[in-house]
mmCIF file of C-alpha atoms in Angstrom:
data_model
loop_
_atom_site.group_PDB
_atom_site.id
_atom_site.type_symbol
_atom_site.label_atom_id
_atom_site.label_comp_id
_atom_site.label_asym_id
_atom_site.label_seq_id
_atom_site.Cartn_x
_atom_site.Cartn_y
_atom_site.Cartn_z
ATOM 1 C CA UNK Z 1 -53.330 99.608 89.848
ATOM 2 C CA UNK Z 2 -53.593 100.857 86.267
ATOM 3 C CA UNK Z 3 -52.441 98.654 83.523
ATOM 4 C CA UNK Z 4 -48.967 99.911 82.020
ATOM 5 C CA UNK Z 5 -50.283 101.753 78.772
ATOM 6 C CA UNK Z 6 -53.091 103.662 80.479
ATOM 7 C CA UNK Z 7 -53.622 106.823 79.170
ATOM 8 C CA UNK Z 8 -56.340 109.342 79.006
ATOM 9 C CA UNK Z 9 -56.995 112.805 77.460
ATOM 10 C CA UNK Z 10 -59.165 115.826 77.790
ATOM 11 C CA UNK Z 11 -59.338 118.554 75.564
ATOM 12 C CA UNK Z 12 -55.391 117.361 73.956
ATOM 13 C CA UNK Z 13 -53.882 117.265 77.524
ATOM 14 C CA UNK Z 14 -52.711 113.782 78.089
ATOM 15 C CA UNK Z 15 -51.809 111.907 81.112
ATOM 16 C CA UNK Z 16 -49.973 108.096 81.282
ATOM 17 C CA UNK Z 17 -49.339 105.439 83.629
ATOM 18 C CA UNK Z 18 -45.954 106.962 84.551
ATOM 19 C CA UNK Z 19 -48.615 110.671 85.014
ATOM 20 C CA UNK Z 20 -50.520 108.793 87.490
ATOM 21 C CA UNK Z 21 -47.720 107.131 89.415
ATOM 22 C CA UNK Z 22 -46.786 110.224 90.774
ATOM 23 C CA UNK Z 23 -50.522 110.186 92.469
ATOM 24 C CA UNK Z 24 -48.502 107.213 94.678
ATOM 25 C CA UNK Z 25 -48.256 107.644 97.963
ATOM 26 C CA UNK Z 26 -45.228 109.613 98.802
ATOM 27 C CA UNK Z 27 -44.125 110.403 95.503
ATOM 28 C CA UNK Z 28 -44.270 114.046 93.864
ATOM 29 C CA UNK Z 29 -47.355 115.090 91.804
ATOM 30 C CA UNK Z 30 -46.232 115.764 88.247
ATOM 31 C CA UNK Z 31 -47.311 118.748 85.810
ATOM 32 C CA UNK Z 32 -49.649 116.537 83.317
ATOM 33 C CA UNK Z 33 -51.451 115.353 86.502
ATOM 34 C CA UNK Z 34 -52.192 118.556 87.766
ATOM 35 C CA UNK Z 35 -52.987 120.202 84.256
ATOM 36 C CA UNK Z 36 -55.346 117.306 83.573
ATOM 37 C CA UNK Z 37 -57.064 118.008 86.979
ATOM 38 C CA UNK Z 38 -57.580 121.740 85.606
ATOM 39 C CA UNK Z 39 -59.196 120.851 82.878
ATOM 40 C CA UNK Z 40 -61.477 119.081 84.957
ATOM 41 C CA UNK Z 41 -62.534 121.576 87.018
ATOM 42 C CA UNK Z 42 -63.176 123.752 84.293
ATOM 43 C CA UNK Z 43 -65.089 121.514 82.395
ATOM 44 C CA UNK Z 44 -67.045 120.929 85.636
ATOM 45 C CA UNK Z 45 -67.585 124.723 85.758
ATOM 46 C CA UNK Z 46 -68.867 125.026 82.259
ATOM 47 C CA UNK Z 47 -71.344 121.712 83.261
ATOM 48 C CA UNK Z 48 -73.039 123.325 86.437
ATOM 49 C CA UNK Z 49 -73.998 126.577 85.826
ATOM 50 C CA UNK Z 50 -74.549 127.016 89.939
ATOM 51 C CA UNK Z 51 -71.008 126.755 90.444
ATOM 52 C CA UNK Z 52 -68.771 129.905 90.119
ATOM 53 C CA UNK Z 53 -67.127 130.208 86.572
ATOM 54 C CA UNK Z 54 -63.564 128.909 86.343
ATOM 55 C CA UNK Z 55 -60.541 129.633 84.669
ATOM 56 C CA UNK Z 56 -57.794 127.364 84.991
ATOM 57 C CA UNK Z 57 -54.158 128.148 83.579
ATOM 58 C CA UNK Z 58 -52.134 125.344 82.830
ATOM 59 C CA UNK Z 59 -48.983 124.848 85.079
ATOM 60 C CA UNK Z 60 -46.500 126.428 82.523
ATOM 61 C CA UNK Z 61 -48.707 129.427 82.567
ATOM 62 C CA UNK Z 62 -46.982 130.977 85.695
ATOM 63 C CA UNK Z 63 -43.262 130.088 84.950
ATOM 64 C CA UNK Z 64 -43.425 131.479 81.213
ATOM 65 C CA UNK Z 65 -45.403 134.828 83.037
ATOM 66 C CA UNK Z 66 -42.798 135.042 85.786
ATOM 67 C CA UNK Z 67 -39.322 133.815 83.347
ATOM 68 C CA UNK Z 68 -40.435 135.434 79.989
ATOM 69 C CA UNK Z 69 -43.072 138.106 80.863
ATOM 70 C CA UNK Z 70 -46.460 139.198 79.642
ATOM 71 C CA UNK Z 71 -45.610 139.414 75.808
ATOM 72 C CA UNK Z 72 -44.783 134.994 76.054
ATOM 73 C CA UNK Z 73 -48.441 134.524 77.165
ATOM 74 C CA UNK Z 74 -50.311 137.061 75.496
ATOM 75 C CA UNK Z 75 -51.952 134.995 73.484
ATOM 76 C CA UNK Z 76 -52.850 131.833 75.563
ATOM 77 C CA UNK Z 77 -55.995 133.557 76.468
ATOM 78 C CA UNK Z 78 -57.270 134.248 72.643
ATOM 79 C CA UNK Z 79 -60.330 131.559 73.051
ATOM 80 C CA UNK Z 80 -61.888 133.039 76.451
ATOM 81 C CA UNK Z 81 -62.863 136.000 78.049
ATOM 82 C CA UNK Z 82 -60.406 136.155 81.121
ATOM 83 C CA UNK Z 83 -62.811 138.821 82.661
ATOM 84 C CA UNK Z 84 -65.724 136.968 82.094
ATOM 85 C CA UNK Z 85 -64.854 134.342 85.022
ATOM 86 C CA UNK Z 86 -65.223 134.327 88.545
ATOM 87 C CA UNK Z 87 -62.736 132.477 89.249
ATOM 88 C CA UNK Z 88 -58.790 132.396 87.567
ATOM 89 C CA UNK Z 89 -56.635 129.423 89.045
ATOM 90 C CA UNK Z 90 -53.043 129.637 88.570
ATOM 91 C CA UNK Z 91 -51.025 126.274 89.756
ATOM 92 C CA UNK Z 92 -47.448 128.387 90.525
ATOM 93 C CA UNK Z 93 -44.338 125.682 90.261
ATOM 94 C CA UNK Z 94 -41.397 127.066 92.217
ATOM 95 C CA UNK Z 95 -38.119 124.549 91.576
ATOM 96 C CA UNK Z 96 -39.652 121.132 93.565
ATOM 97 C CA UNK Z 97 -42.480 122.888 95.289
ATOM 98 C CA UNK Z 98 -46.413 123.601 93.726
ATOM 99 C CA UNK Z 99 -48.751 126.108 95.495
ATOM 100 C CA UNK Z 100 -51.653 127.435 93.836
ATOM 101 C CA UNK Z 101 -53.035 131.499 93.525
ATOM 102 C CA UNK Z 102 -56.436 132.516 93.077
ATOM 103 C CA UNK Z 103 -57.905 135.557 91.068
ATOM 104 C CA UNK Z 104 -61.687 136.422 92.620
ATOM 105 C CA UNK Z 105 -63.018 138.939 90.686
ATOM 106 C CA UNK Z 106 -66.024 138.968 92.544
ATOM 107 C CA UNK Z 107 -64.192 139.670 95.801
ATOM 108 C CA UNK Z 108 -61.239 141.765 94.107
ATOM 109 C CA UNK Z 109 -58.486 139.304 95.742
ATOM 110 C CA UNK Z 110 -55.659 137.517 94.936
ATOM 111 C CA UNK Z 111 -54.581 134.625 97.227
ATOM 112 C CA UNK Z 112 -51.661 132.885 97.387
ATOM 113 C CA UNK Z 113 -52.316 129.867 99.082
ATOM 114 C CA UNK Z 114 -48.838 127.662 99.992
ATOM 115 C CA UNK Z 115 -49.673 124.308 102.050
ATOM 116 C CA UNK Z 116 -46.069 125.110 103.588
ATOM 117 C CA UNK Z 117 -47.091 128.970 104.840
ATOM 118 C CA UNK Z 118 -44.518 130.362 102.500
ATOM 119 C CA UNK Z 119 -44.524 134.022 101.474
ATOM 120 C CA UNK Z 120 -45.050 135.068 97.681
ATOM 121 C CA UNK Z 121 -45.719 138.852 97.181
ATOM 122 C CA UNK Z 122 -43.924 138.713 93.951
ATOM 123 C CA UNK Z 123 -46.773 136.397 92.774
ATOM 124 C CA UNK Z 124 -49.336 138.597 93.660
ATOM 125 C CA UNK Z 125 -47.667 141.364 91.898
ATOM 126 C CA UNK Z 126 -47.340 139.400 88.740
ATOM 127 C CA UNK Z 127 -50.827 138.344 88.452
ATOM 128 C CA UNK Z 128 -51.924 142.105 89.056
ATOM 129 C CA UNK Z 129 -49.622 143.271 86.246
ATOM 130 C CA UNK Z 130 -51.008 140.807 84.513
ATOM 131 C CA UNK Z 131 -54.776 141.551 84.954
ATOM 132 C CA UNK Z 132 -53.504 145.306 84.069
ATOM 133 C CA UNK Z 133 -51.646 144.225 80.813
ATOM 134 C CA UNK Z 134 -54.563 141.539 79.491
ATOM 135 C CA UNK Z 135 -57.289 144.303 80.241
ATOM 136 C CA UNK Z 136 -55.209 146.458 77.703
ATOM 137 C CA UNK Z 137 -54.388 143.534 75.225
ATOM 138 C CA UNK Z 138 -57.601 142.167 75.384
ATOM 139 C CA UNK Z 139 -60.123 145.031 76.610
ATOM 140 C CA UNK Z 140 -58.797 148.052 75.659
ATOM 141 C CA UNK Z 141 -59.078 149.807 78.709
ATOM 142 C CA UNK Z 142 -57.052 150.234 81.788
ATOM 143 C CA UNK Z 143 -57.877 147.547 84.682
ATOM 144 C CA UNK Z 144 -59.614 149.290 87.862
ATOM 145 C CA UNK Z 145 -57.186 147.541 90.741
ATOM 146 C CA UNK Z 146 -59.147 149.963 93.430
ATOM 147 C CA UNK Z 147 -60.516 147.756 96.025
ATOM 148 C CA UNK Z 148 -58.181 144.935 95.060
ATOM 149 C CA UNK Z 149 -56.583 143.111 98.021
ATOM 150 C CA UNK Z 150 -53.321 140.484 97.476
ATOM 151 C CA UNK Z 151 -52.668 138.011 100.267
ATOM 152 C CA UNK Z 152 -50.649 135.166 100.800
ATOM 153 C CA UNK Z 153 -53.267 133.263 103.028
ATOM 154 C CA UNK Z 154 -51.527 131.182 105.982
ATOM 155 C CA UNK Z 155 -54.851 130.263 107.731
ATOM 156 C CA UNK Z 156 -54.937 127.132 105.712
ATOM 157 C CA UNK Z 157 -54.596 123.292 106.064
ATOM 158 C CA UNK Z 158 -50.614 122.940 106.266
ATOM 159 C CA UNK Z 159 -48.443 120.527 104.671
ATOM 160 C CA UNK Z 160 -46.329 118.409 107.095
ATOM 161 C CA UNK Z 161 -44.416 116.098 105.007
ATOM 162 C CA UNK Z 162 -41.853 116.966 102.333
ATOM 163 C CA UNK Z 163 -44.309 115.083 99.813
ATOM 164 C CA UNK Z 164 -48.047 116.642 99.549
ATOM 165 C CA UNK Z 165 -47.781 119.921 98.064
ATOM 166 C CA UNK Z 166 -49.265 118.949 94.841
ATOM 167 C CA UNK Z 167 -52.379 117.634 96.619
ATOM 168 C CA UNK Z 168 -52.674 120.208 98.208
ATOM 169 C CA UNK Z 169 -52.226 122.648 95.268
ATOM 170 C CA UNK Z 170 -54.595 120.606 93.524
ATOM 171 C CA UNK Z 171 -57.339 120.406 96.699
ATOM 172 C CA UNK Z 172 -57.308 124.345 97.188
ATOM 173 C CA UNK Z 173 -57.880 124.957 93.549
ATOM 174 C CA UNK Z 174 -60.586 122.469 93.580
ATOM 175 C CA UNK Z 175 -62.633 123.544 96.836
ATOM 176 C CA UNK Z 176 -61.563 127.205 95.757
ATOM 177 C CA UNK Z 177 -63.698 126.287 92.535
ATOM 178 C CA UNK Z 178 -67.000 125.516 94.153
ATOM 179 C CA UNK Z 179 -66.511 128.047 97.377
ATOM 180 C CA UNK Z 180 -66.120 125.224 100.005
ATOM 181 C CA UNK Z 181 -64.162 126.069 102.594
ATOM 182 C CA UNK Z 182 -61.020 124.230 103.271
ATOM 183 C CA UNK Z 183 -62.112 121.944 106.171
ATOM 184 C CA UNK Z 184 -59.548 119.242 105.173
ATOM 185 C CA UNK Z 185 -55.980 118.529 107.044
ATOM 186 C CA UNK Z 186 -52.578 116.289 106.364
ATOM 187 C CA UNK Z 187 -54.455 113.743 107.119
ATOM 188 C CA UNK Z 188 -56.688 113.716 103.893
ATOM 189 C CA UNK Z 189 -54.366 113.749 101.507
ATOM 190 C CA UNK Z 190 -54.091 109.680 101.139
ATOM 191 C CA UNK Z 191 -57.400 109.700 100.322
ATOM 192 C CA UNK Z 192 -57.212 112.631 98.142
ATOM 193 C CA UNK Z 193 -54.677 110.805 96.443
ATOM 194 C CA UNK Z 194 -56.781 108.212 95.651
ATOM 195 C CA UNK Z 195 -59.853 110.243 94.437
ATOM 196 C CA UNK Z 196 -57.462 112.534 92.334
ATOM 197 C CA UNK Z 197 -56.645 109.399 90.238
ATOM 198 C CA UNK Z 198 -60.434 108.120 90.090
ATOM 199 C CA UNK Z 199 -61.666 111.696 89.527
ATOM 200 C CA UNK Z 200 -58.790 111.819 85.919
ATOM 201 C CA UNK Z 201 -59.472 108.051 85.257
ATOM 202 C CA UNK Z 202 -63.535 109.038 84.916
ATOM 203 C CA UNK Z 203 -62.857 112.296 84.044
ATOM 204 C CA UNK Z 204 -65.429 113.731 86.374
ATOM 205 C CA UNK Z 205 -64.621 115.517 89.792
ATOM 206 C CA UNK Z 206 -66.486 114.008 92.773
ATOM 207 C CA UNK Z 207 -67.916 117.084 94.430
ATOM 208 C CA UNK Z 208 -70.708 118.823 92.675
ATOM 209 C CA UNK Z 209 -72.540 121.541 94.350
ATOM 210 C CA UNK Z 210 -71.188 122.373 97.902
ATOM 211 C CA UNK O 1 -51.925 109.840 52.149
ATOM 212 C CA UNK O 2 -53.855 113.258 52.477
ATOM 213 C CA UNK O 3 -57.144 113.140 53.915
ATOM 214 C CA UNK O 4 -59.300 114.929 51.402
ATOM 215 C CA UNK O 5 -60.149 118.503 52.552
ATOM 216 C CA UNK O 6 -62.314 120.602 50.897
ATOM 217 C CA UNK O 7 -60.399 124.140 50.569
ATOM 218 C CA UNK O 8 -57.440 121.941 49.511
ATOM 219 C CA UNK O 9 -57.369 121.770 45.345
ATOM 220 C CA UNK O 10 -55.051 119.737 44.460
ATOM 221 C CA UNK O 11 -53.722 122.640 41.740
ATOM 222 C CA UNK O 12 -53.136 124.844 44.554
ATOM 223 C CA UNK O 13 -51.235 122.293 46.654
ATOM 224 C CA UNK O 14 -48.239 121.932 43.960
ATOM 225 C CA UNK O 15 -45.492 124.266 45.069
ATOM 226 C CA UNK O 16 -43.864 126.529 42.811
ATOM 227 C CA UNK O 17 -40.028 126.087 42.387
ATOM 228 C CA UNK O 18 -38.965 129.678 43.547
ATOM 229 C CA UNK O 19 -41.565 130.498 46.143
ATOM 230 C CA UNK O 20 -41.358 127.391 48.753
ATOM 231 C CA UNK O 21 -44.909 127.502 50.423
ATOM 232 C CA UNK O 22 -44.802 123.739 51.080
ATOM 233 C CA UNK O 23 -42.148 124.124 53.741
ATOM 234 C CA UNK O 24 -42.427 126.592 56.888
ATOM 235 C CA UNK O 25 -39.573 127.662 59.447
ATOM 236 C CA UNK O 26 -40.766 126.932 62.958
ATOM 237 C CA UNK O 27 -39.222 127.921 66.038
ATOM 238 C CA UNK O 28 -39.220 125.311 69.263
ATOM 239 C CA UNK O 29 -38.712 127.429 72.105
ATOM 240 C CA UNK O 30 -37.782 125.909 75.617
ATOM 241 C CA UNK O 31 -38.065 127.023 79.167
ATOM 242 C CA UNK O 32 -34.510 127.762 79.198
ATOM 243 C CA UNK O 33 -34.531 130.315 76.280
ATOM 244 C CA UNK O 34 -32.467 128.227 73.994
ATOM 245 C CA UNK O 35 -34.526 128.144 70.221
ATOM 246 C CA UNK O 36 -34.082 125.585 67.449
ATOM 247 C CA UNK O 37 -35.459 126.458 64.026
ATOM 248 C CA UNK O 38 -37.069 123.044 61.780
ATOM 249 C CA UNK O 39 -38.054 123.479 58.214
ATOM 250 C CA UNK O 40 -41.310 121.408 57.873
ATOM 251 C CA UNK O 41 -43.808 120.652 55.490
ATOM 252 C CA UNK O 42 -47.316 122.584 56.232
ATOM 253 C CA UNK O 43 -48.587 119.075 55.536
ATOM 254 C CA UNK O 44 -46.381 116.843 57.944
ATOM 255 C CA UNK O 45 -47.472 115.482 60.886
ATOM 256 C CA UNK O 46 -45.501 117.923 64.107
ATOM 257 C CA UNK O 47 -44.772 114.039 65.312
ATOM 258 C CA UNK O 48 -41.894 114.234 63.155
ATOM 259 C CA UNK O 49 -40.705 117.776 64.670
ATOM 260 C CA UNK O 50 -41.059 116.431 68.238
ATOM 261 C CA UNK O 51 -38.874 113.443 67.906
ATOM 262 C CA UNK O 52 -36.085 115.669 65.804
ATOM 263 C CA UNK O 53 -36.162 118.024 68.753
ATOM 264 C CA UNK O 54 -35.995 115.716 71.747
ATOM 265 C CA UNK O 55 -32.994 113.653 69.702
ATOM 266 C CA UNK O 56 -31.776 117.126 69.210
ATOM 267 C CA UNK O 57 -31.380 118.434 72.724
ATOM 268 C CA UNK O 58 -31.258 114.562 73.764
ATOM 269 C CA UNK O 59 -34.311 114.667 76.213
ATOM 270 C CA UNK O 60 -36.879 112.061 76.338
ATOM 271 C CA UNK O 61 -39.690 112.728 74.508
ATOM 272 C CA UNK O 62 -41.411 111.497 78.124
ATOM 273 C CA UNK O 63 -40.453 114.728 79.381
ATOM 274 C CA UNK O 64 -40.846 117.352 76.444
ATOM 275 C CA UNK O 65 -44.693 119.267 76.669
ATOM 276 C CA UNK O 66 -45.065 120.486 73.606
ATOM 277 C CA UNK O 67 -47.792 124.194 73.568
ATOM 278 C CA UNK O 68 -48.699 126.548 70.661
ATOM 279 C CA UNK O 69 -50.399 129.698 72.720
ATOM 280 C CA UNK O 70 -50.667 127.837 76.110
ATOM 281 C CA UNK O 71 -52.419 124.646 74.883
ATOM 282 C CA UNK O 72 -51.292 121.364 74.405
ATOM 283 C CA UNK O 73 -50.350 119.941 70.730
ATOM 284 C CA UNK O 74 -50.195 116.642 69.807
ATOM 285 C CA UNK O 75 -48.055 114.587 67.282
ATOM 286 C CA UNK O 76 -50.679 114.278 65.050
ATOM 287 C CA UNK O 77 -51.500 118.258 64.431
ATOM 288 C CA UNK O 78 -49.651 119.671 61.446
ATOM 289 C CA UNK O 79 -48.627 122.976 60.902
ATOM 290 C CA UNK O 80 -51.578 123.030 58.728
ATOM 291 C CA UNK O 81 -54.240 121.790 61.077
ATOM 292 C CA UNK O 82 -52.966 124.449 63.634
ATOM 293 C CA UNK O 83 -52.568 127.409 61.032
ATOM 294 C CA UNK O 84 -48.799 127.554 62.398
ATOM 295 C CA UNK O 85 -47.391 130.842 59.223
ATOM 296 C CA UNK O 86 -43.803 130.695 58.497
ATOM 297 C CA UNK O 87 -41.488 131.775 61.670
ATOM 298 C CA UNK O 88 -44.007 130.585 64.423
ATOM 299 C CA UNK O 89 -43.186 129.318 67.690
ATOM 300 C CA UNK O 90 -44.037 126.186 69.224
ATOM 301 C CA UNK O 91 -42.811 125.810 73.140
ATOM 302 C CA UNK O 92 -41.134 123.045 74.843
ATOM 303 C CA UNK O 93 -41.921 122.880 78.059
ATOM 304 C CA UNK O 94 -40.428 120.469 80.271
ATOM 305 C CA UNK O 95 -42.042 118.128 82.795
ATOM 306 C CA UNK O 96 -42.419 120.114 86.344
ATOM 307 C CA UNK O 97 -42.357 117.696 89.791
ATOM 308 C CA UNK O 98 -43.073 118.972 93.437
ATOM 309 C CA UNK O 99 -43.219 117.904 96.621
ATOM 310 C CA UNK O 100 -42.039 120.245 99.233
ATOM 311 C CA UNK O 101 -40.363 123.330 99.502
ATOM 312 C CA UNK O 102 -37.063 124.527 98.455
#
């Protein structure tokens, strides 16, 4: 147990002792929780060069795209080179439920990955506009979507409690982020519980090279 | 006190009695679209702006995320230390739980 004024912070995001409660078995994962865990996987990326390069939005990244449109997040990629990654991770918060996309840009796919199998072409249809629009902004030029696929992937570990969705959101993004397949079930996520919290408590993410 | 800072004279910090460049309008924006404009000192620490908005709207401060262009701000940045100009927005994002679907 942590003591009741732990905190921690990496690169200004902050989590607390109430932030890591939700990593509690049974209880729901929380926003600072998960955006701390981004910035851990891409510090990790910028720390092992073998390792595909990673991108990370934050979890309000999705809801002020899909609420308030491109304009509202033009500028939260003015210190990187979106295009420059392999990898973009975008935690997507619908009302009580997380799921997590993925932009490959070495594949040309967008995935939607859901723990619960739900559908979510209107994600992938943001997040191509969007690619289209920040190649504009940011690039100048129009983005090349020939070759691009969008799928909401159901061939995935499912959720089977009204609980883990975080985890899960959190364990695709994190596999996702070192190419490991997802050969994990329900049945982890007690543990991955557990190593979520050591992995923000340490600040360093378990799994190096896959 | 002011930490010293090398750019900052202090001639050039006096403000001048018709032009106000000591204080800046800034906009706190939340998820649901509603806006509340502060007047704040370039100098103050945003702290100050946090607590006056979450007493504001009456939401914990707990609960309040506060982002300038997607990234995380904390109490002790000033509009200075950010290089927030006069009319800038600061969000207000509010905390986001999940645990199954809708």
């Amino acid at each position: 147990a942590l003591a009741p004024g732990f905190t921690a912070e990496l690169n200004n995001v902050p989590v607390t002792a109430h932030d890591m409660s939700t990593l509690g078995d049974g209880q729901w994962l929380n926003d600072e929780v998960i955006n701390f865990y981004m910035q851990l996987i891409i510090d990790r990326s910028q720390k092992t060069p073998v390792l595909p390069r990673v991108h990370a939005f934050n979890t309000f990244f999705y809801s002020t795209l899909s609420e308030k449109g491109y304009a509202r997040v033009r500028r939260w990629t003015r210190r990187i080179k979106l295009f420059e990654n392999d990898l973009v991770v975008v935690p997507v918060h619908l009302g009580v439920h997380w799921c997590c996309a993925i932009i490959d840009f070495r594949s040309k796919q967008i995935t939607y990955y859901d723990a619960m199998l739900g559908d979510n072409s209107k994600c992938l249809h943001l997040l191509m506009d969007y690619l289209k629009e920040e190649s504009r902004d940011k690039c100048n030029q129009e983005f090349d979507d020939s070759g691009w696929t969008m799928t909401c992937d159901k061939k995935i570990p499912r959720q089977r409690n009204g609980y883990d969705c975080g985890v899960f959101a959190v364990v695709f993004a994190e596999y996702a982020a070192r190419d490991a397949p997802f050969r994990f079930s329900q049945d982890h996520c007690v543990l991955f519980r557990r190593k979520i919290a050591y992995e923000i408590a340490t600040k360093t993410l378990i799994s190096g090279i896959s | 006190m002011e930490s010293p800072n090398m750019n900052n004279h202090q001639e050039d910090v006096k403000a001048k009695p018709e032009t106000d460049v000591a204080h800046i309008n800034i906009k706190v924006a939340s998820s649901d679209n509603s806006e509340i404009m502060f007047k704040i000192k370039r100098s103050t620490k945003l702290a100050k702006l946090m607590q006056a908005y979450c007493s504001r709207t009456g939401k914990s401060t707990g609960t309040v995320r506060f982002l300038v262009d997607g990234e995380r701000i904390t109490g002790e940045s000033t509009p200075e230390s950010l290089g927030l100009e006069d009319g800038d927005t600061i969000d207000a994002m509010t905390e986001q739980v999940g645990g199954g679907s809708n």
